[in-house]
Short mmCIF file of C-alpha atoms in Angstrom, two decimals:
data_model
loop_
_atom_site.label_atom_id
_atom_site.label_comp_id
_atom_site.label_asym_id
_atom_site.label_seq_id
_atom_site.Cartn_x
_atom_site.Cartn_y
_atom_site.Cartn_z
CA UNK A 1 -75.73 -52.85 -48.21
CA UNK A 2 -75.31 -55.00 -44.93
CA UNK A 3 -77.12 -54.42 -41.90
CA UNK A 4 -74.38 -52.78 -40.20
CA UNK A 5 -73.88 -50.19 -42.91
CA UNK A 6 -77.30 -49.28 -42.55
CA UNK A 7 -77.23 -48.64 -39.09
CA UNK A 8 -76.61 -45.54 -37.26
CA UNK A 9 -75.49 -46.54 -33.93
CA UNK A 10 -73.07 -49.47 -35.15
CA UNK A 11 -70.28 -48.34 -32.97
CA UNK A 12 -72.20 -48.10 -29.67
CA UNK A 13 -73.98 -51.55 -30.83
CA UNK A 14 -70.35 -53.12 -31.37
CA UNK A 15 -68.99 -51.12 -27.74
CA UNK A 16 -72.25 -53.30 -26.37
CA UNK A 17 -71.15 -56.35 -27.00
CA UNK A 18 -67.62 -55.33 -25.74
CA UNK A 19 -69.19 -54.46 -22.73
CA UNK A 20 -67.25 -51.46 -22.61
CA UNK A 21 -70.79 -48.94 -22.61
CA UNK A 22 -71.15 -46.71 -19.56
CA UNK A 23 -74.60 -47.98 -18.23
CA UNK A 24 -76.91 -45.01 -18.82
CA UNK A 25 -75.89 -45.44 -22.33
CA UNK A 26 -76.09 -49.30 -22.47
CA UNK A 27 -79.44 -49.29 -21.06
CA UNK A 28 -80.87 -46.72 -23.78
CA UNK A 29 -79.38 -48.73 -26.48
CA UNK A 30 -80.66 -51.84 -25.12
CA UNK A 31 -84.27 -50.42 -24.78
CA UNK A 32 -83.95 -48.93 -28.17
CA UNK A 33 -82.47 -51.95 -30.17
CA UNK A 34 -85.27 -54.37 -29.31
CA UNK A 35 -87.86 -51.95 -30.68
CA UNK A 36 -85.96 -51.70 -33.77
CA UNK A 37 -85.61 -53.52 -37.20
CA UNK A 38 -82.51 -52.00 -38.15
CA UNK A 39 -80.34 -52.36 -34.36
CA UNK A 40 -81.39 -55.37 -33.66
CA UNK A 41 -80.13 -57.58 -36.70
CA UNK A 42 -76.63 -55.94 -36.32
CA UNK A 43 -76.32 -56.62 -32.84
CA UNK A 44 -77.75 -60.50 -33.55
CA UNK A 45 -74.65 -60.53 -35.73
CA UNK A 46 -72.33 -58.83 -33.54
CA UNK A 47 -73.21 -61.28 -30.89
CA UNK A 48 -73.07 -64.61 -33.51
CA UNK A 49 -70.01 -62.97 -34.66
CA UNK A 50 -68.10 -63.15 -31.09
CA UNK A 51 -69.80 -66.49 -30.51
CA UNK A 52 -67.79 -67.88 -33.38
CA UNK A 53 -64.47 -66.14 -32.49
CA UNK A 54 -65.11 -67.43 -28.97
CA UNK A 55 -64.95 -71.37 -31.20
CA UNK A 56 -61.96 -70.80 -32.98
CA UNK A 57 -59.44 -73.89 -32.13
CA UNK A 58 -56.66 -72.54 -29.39
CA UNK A 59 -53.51 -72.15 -31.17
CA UNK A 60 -50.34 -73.48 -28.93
CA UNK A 61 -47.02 -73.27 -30.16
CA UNK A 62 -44.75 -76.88 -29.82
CA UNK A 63 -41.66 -75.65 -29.14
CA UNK A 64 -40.33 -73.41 -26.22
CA UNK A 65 -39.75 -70.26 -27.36
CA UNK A 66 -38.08 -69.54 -23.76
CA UNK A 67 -35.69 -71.73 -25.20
CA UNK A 68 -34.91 -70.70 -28.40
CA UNK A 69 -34.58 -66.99 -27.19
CA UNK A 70 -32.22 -67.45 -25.20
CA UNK A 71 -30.06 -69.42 -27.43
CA UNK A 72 -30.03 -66.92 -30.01
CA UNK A 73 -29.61 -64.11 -27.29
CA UNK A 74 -26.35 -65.40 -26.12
CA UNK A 75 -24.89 -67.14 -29.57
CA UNK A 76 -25.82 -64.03 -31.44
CA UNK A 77 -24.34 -62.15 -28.40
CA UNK A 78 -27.21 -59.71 -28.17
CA UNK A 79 -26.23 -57.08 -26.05
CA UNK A 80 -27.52 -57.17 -22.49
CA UNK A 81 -29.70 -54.09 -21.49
CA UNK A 82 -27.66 -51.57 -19.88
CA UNK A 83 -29.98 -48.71 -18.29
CA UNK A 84 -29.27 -45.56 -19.47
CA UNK A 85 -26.41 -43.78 -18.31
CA UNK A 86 -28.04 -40.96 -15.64
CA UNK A 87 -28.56 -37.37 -16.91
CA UNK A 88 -26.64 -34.71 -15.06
CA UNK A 89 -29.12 -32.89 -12.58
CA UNK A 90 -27.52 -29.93 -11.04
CA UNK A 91 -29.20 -30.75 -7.37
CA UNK A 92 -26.93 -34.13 -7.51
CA UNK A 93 -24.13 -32.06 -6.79
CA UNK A 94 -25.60 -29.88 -3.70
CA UNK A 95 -24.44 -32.20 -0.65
CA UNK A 96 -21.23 -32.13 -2.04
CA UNK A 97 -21.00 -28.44 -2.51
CA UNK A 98 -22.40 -28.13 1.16
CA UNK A 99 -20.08 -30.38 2.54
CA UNK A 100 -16.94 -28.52 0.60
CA UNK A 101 -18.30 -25.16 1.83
CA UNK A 102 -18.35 -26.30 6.04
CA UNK A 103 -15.41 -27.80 5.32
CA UNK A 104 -13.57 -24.42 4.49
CA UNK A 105 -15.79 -22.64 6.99
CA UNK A 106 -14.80 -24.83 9.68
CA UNK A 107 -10.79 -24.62 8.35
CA UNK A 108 -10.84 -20.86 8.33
CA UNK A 109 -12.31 -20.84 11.68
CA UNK A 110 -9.83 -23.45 12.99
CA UNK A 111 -7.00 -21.49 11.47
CA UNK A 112 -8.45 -18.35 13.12
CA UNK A 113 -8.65 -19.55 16.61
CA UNK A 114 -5.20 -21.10 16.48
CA UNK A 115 -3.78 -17.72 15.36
CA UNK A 116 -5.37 -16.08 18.08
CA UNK A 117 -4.92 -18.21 20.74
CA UNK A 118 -0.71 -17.64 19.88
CA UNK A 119 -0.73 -13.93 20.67
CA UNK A 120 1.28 -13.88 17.69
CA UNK A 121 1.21 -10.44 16.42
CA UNK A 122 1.83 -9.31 12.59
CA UNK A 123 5.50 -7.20 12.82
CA UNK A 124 6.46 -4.89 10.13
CA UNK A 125 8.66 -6.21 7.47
CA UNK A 126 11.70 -4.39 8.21
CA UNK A 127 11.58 -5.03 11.59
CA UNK A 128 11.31 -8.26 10.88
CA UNK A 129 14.45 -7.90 8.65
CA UNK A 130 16.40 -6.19 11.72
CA UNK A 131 17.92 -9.33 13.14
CA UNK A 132 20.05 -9.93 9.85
CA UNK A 133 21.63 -6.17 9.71
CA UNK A 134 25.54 -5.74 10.40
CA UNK A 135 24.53 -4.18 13.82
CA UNK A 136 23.74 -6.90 16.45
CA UNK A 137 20.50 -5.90 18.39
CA UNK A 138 21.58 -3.82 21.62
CA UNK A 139 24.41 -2.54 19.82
CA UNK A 140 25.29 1.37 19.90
CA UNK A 141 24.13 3.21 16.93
CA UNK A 142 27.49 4.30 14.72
CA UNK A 143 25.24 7.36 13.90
CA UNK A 144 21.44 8.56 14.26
CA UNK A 145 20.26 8.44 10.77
CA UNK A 146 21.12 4.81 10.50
CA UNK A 147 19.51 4.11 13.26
CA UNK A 148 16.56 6.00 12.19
CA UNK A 149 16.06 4.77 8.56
CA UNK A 150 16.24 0.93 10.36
CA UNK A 151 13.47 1.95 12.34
CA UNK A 152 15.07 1.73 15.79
CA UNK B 1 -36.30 -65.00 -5.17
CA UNK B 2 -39.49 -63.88 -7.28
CA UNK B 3 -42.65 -66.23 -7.08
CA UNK B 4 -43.50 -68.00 -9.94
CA UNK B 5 -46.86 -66.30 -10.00
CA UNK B 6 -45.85 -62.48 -9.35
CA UNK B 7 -46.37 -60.12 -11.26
CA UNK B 8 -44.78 -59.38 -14.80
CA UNK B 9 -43.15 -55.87 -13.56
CA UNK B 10 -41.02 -57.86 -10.80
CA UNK B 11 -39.74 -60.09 -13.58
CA UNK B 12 -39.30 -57.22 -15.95
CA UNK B 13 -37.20 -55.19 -13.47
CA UNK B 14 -34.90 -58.20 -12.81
CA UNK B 15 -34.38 -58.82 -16.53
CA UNK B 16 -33.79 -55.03 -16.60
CA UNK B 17 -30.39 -55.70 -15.09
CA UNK B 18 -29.04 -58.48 -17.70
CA UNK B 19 -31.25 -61.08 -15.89
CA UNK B 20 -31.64 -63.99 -19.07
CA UNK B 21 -33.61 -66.47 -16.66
CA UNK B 22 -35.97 -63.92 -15.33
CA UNK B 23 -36.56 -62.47 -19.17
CA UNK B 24 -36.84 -66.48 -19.74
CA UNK B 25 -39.69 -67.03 -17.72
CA UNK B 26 -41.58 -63.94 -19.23
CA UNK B 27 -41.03 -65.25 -22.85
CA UNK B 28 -43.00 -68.82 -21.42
CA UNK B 29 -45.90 -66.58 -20.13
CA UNK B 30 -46.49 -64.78 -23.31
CA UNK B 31 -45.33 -67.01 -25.55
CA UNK B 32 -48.18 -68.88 -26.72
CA UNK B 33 -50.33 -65.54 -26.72
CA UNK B 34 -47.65 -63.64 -29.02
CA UNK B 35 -47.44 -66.91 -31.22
CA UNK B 36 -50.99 -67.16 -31.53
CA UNK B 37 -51.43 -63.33 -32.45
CA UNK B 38 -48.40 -63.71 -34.91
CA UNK B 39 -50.03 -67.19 -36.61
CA UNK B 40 -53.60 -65.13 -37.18
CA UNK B 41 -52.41 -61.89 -38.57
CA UNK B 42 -49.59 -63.58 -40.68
CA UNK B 43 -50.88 -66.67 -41.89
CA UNK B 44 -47.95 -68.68 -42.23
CA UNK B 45 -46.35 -71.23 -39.30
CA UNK B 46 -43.33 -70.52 -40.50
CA UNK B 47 -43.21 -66.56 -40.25
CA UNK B 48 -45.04 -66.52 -37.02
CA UNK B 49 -42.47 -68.88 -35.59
CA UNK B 50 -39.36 -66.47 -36.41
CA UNK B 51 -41.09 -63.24 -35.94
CA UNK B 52 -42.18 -64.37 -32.43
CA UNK B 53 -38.49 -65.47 -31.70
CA UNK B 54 -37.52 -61.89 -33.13
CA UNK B 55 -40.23 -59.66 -31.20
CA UNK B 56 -38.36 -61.22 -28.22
CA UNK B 57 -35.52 -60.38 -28.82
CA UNK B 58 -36.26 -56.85 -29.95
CA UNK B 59 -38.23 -57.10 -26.27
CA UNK B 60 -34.87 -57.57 -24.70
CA UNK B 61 -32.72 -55.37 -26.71
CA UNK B 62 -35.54 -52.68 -25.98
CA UNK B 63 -36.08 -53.35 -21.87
CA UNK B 64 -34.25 -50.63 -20.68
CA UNK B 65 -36.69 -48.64 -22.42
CA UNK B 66 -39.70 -49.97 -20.67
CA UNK B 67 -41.50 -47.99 -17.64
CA UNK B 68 -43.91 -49.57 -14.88
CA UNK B 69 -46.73 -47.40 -16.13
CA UNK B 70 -46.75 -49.39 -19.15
CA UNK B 71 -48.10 -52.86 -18.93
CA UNK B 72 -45.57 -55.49 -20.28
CA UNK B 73 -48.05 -57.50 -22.10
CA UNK B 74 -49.40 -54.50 -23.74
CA UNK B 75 -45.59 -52.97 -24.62
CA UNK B 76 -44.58 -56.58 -25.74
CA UNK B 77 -48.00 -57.05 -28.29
CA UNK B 78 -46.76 -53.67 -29.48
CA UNK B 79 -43.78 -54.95 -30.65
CA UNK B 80 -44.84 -58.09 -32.10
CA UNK B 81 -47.45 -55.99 -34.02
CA UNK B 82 -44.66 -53.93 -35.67
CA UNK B 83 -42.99 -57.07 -36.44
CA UNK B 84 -46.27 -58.56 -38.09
CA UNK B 85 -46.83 -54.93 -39.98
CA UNK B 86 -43.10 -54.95 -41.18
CA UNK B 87 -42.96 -58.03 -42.58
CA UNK B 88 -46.41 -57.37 -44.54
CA UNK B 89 -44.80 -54.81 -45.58
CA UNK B 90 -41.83 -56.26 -46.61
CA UNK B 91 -43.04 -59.41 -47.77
CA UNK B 92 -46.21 -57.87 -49.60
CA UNK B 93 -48.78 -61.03 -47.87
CA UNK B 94 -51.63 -59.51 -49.23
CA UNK B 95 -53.49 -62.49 -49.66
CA UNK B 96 -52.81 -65.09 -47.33
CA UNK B 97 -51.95 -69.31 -48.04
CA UNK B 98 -54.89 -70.74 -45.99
CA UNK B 99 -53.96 -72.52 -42.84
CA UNK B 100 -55.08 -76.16 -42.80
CA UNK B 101 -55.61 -78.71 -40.88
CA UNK B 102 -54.44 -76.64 -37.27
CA UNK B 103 -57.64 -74.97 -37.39
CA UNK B 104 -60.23 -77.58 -37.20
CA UNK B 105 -63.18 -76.29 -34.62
CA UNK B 106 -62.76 -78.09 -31.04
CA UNK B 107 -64.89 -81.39 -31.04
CA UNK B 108 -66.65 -81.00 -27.42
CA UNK B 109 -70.31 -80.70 -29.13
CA UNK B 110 -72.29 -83.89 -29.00
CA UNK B 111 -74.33 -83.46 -31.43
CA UNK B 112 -73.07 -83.97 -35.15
CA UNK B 113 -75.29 -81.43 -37.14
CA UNK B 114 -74.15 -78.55 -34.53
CA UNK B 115 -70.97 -79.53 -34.43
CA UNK B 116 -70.76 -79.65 -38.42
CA UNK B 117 -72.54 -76.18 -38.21
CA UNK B 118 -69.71 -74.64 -36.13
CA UNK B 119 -66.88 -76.19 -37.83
CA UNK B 120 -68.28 -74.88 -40.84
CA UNK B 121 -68.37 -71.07 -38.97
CA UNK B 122 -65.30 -71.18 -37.80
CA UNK B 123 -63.81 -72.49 -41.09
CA UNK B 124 -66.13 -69.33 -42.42
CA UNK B 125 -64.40 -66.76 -40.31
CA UNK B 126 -61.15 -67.96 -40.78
CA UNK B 127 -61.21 -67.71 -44.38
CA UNK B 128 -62.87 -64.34 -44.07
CA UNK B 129 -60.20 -63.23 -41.64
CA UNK B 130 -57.48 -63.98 -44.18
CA UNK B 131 -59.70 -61.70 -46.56
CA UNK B 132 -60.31 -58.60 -44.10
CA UNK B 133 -57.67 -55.62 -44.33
CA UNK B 134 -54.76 -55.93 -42.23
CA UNK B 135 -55.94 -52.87 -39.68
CA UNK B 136 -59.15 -54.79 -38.98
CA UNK B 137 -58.04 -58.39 -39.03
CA UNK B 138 -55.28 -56.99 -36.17
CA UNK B 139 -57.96 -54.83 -33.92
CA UNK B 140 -60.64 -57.83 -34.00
CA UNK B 141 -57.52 -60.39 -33.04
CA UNK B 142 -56.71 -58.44 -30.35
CA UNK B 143 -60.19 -57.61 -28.99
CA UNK B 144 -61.97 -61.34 -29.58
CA UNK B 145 -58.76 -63.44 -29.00
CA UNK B 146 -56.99 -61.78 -26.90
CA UNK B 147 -59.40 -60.36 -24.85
CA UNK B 148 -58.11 -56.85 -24.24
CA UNK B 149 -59.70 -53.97 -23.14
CA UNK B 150 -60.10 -50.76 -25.61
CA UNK B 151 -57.59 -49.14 -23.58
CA UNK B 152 -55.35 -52.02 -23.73
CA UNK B 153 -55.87 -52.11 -27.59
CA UNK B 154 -55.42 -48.39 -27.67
CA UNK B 155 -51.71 -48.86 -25.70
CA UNK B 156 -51.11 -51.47 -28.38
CA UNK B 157 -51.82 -49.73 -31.77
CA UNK B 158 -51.10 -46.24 -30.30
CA UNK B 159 -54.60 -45.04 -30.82
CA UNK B 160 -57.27 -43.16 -28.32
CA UNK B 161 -60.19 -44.97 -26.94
CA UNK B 162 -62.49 -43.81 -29.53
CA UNK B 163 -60.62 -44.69 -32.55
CA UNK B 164 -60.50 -48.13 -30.65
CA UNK B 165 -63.95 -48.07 -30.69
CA UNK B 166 -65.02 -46.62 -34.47
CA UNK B 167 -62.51 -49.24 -35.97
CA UNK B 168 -63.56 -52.39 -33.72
CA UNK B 169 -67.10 -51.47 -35.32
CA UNK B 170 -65.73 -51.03 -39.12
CA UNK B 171 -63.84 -54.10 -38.78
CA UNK B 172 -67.08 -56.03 -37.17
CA UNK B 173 -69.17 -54.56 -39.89
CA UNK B 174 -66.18 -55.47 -43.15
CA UNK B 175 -66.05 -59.19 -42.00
CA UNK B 176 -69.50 -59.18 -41.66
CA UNK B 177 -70.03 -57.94 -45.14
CA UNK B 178 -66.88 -60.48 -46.17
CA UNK B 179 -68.99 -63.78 -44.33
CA UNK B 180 -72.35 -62.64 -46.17
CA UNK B 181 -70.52 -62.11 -49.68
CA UNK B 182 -69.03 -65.57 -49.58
CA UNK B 183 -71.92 -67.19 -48.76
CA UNK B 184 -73.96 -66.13 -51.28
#
């Protein structure tokens, strides 16, 4: 059984050397680890461990990848990105319901004052209908009832 | 214009809108880091130099997806991790052809026996690497290589901070137990 097996507190040893232990912690850990013979060879190897990673050769691709991407982008003819069509909010639609609305409003009113301002009065029907009777208007009466029923 | 040196999110937003040269210039700042990731995990020049070409393009296809509260470098090694996971999948690489001569240690150290010493290490931790299960060898790349935070690792591999942290210390602890076996 390795070292690290053995030890209890591998995973805050191994957040140590990430440096990524909140410092009341780091500092108990630290304290503790130097007193003891089972902390302190893992985090000797932890350390010797990132030391080595820290030596492995850099790795740099020869070719331009920039390049290449592109080429297959547009010879492949990978779609461009389109964003995504909106969703339908309700609210979108509120100045133009508001503008409608004033828009009739202000009609209505318009119409109203226009009406108004005409003194045209609303005429029953059949008085409207008067002027295209067989008696001219201002013309005697042949008898009452006709009169009557014509509303004159 | 952008600058040169702003910030990925300007350059992603451009691309957003069918922008090839701005996605162009994002590719050359992660390339090498993607490439590098992609060479480690799958072993083979070959397969990291295709699946790096397609975790690009999978990067484009998939922009319109992307939000500003996600960091592109982070939503980009997600993908290429997929890509490196699906084609171990696919390709069963359960034990890896050693890479060769590309990962001789640097020769900066003066003095011969040291420098023999870490060449040997490194050539050590390499092999080991090959030998460490996939889930490890991946966390350990991107916390020693790449450099990223357990948060940054956790928006990577999808996993909360203190998963991050039991399996960075299981890994440690396997390819410690890997290095000891193979020396003795």
């Amino acid at each position: 059984m390795s070292s690290a097996e053995k030890c209890p507190r591998t995973e805050a040893i191994s957040a140590l050397v990430d440096d990524e232990l909140a410092d009341p912690a780091r500092a108990a850990l630290d304290a503790h680890v130097q007193g003891c013979a089972i902390c302190a060879p893992v985090l000797a190897e932890f350390r010797q461990l990132h030391t080595t990673f820290a030596a492995l050769p850099d790795v740099t691709p020869n070719v331009d990848f920039a390049f290449l991407v592109d080429r297959r982008i547009a010879a492949a003819g990978v779609p461009t990105p389109k964003p995504k069509p909106q969703r339908w909010r309700w609210w979108q639609l509120a100045p133009a319901t508001l503008g409608g609305a004033l828009s009739l409003s202000l009609g209505v009113y318009l119409g109203g004052t226009l009406m108004l301002g005409s003194q045209i009065t609303a005429q029953p029907a059949a008085l409207q209908m008067a002027a295209f009777t067989a008696i001219p208007p201002g013309a005697l009466c042949p008898a009452l009832q006709a009169c009557n029923s014509m509303g004159r | 214009m952008l600058a040169r040196d702003g910030p990925d999110e300007d350059w992603v937003r451009r691309a957003q809108t069918g922008d090839r040269k701005a996605f162009s210039e994002l590719v050359r700042r992660h390339q090498k880091s993607v490439y590098r990731y992609l060479l480690r995990m799958l072993s083979s020049h070959d397969d990291a130099m295709e699946l790096t070409q397609e975790a690009f393009i999978k990067a484009w296809q998939a922009l319109p997806q992307w939000r500003p509260e996600a960091q592109f470098r982070t939503w980009l090694f997600r993908i290429a991790n997929n890509a490196a996971f699906d084609a171990l999948r696919h390709r069963k690489l359960i034990e890896f052809v050693p890479l060769e001569d590309s990962f001789d240690a640097p020769g900066s150290e003066p003095d011969p026996a040291h420098q023999a010493q870490v060449t040997q290490e490194v050539r050590q931790l390499d092999v080991s690497l090959k030998k460490l299960a996939p889930e490890h060898r991946q966390i350990l790349l991107l916390r020693e290589v790449e450099e990223m935070s357990y948060e940054e690792i956790g928006s990577v591999l999808s996993l909360n901070e203190g998963t991050v942290k039991s399996r960075l210390a299981r890994a440690r602890a396997a390819l410690i137990e890997i290095r000891a076996r193979s020396r003795s």
